[in-house]
Coordinates of C-alpha atoms in Angstrom, one line a residue:
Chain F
X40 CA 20.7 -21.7 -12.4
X41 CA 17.7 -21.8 -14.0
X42 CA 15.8 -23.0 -10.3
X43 CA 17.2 -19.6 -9.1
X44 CA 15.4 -17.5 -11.9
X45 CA 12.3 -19.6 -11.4
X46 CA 12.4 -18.9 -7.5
X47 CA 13.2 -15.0 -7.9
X48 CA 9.9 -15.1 -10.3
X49 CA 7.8 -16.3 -7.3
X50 CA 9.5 -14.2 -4.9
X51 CA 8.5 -11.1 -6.9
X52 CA 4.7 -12.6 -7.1
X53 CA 5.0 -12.6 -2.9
X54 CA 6.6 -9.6 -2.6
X55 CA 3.4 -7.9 -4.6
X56 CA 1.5 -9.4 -2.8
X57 CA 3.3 -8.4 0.3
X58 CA 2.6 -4.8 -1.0
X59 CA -1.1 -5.2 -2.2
X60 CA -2.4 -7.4 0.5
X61 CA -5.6 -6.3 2.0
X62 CA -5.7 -8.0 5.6
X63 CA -2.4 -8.5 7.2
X64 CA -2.6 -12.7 7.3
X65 CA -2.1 -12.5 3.3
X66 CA 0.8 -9.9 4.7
X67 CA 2.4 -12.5 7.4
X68 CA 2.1 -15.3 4.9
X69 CA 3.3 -14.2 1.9
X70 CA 6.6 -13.5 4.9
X71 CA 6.7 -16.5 5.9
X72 CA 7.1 -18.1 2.0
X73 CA 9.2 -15.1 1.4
X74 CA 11.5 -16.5 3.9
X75 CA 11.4 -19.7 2.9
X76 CA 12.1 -19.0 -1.1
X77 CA 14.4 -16.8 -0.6
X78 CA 16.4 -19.5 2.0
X79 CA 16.1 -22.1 -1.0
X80 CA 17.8 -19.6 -3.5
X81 CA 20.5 -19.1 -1.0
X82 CA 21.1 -23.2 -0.9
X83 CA 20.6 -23.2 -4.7
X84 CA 23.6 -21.1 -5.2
X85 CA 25.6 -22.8 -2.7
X86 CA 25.2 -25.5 -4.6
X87 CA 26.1 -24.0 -8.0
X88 CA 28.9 -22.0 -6.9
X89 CA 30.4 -25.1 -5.2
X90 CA 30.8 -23.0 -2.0
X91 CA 29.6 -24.2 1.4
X92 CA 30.4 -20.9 3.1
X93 CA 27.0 -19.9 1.7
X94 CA 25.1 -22.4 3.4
X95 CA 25.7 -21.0 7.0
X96 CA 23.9 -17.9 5.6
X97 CA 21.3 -20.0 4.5
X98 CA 21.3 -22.0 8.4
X99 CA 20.9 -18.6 9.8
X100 CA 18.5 -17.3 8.5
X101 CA 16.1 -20.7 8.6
X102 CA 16.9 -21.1 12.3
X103 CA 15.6 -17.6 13.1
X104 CA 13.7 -16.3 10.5
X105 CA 10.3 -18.0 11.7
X106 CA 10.7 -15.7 15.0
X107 CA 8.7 -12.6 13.6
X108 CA 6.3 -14.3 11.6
X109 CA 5.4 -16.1 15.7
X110 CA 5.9 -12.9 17.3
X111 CA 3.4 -10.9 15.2
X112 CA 1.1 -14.0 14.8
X113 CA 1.0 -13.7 18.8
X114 CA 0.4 -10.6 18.8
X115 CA -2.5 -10.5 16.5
X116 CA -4.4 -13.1 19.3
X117 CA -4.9 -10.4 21.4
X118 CA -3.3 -11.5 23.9
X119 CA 0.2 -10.2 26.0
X120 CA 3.3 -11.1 24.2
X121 CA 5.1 -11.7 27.4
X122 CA 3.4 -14.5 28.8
Chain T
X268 CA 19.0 -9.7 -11.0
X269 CA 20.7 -7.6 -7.9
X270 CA 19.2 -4.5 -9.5
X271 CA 15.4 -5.7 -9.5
X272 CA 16.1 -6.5 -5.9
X273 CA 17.7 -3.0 -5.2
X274 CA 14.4 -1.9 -6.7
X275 CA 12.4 -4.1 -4.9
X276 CA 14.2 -2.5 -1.7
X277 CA 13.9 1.2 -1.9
X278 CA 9.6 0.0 -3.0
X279 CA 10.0 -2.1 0.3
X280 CA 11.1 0.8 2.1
X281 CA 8.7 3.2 0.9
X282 CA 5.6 1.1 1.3
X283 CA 7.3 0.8 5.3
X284 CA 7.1 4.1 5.6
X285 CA 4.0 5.5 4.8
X286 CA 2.0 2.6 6.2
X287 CA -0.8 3.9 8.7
X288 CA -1.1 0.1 10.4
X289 CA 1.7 -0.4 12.6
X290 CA 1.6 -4.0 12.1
X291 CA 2.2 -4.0 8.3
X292 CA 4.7 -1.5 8.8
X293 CA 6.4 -4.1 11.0
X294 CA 5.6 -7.1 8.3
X295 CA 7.2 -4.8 6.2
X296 CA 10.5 -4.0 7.7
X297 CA 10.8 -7.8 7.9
X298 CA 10.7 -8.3 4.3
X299 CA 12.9 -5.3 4.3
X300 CA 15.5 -6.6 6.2
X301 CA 14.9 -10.1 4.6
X302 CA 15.6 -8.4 1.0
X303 CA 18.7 -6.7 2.6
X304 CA 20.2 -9.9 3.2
X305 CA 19.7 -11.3 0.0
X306 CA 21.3 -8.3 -1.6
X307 CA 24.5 -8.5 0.6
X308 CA 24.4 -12.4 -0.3
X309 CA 24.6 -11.9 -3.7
X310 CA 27.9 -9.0 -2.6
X311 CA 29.3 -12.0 -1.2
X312 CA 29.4 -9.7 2.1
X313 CA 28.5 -13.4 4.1
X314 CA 29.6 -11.8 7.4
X315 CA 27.7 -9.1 7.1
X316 CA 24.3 -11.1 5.6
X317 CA 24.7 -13.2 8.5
X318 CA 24.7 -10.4 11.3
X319 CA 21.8 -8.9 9.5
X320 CA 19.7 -12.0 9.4
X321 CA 20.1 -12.2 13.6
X322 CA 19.4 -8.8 13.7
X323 CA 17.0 -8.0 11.4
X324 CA 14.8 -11.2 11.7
X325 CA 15.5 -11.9 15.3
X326 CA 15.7 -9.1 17.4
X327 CA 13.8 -6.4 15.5
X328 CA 10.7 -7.8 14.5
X329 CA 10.3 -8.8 18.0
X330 CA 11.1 -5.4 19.5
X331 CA 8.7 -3.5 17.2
X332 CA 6.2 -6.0 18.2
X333 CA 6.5 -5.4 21.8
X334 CA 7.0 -2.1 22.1
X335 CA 3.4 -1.9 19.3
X336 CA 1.6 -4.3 22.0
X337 CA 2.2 -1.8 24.9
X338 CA 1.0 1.2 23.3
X339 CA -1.6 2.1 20.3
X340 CA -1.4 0.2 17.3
X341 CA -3.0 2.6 14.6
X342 CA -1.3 6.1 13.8

C-alpha cells in the first residue's frame, strides 16, 4: 500500500504539470505517464485487495488509453488525421 | 485519498474549460476523463470505470481531435 501512496504522489507532480505546462508536448506527455501511473495503481490494488476483477479495468484502459495521446500527436504534424 | 482526486477533478474541469487552445482543452478532457475513472475505481463501480475508459480515452479524444483538425484551432 505504500507503492500506491508513492504513485498518487507522482501523479499529483504530473497532474501540475499537466496544468502549468507551457507548450502542449510537456501537456501530451505528462498524459501519457499520467496514463501509465495511474494503470500501475490500478494493478497495485488488484494485487492488494486480492481481486482480479480489477485487473480488467486495469487491461482496458492500457489497451486503449495510448489512442489520444497518437491522435493528438498526429494532429500536431500538421498533417490530415484521416490519412 | 478519493477526496484529493475529487479535487483534482473539478481543478481538471475548470482548467478544461477556460482553456483558449483547443488542443490543451482536449489534453485536458483526457486527463479528465482518465481521473474519472480512477474515482469510480476506487467506488468499486468496475462496470462503469470500464465503459468510461472506452469512452472517454477512445472515442472522445479522437472525436475532439477531428472535428479541431477540420475547423480553427484557436478560440
Amino acid at each position: 500500500m505504500v507503492m500506491v501512496y508513492i504513485l498518487s504522489i507522482l501523479s499529483f507532480l504530473c497532474i501540475i504539470r499537466l496544468v502549468l505546462g507551457p507548450t502542449y508536448f510537456d501537456r501530451l506527455i505528462a498524459l501519457n505517464l499520467l496514463v501509465v501511473i495511474i494503470t500501475a495503481i490500478m494493478a497495485i490494488m488488484a494485487v492488494e485487495y486480492r481481486r482480479h476483477v480489477y485487473l480488467d479495468v486495469a487491461l482496458v484502459y492500457a489497451v486503449l488509453g495510448f489512442v489520444s495521446v497518437i491522435a493528438i500527436a498526429k494532429y500536431l504534424t500538421g498533417k490530415e488525421l484521416h490519412r | 485519498m478519493n477526496e484529493i482526486f475529487l479535487i483534482i477533478l473539478v481543478l481538471a474541469a475548470v482548467v478544461a474549460i477556460e482553456m483558449k487552445d483547443l488542443i490543451h482543452a482536449t489534453i485536458m478532457l483526457a486527463a479528465f476523463s482518465l481521473v474519472l475513472v480512477f474515482i469510480f475505481f476506487t467506488l468499486q463501480a468496475l462496470d462503469v470505470a470500464i465503459a468510461e475508459a472506452a469512452i472517454g480515452a477512445g472515442v472522445s479524444t479522437v472525436l475532439f481531435v477531428v472535428a479541431i483538425s477540420k475547423t480553427r484551432r484557436h478560440e
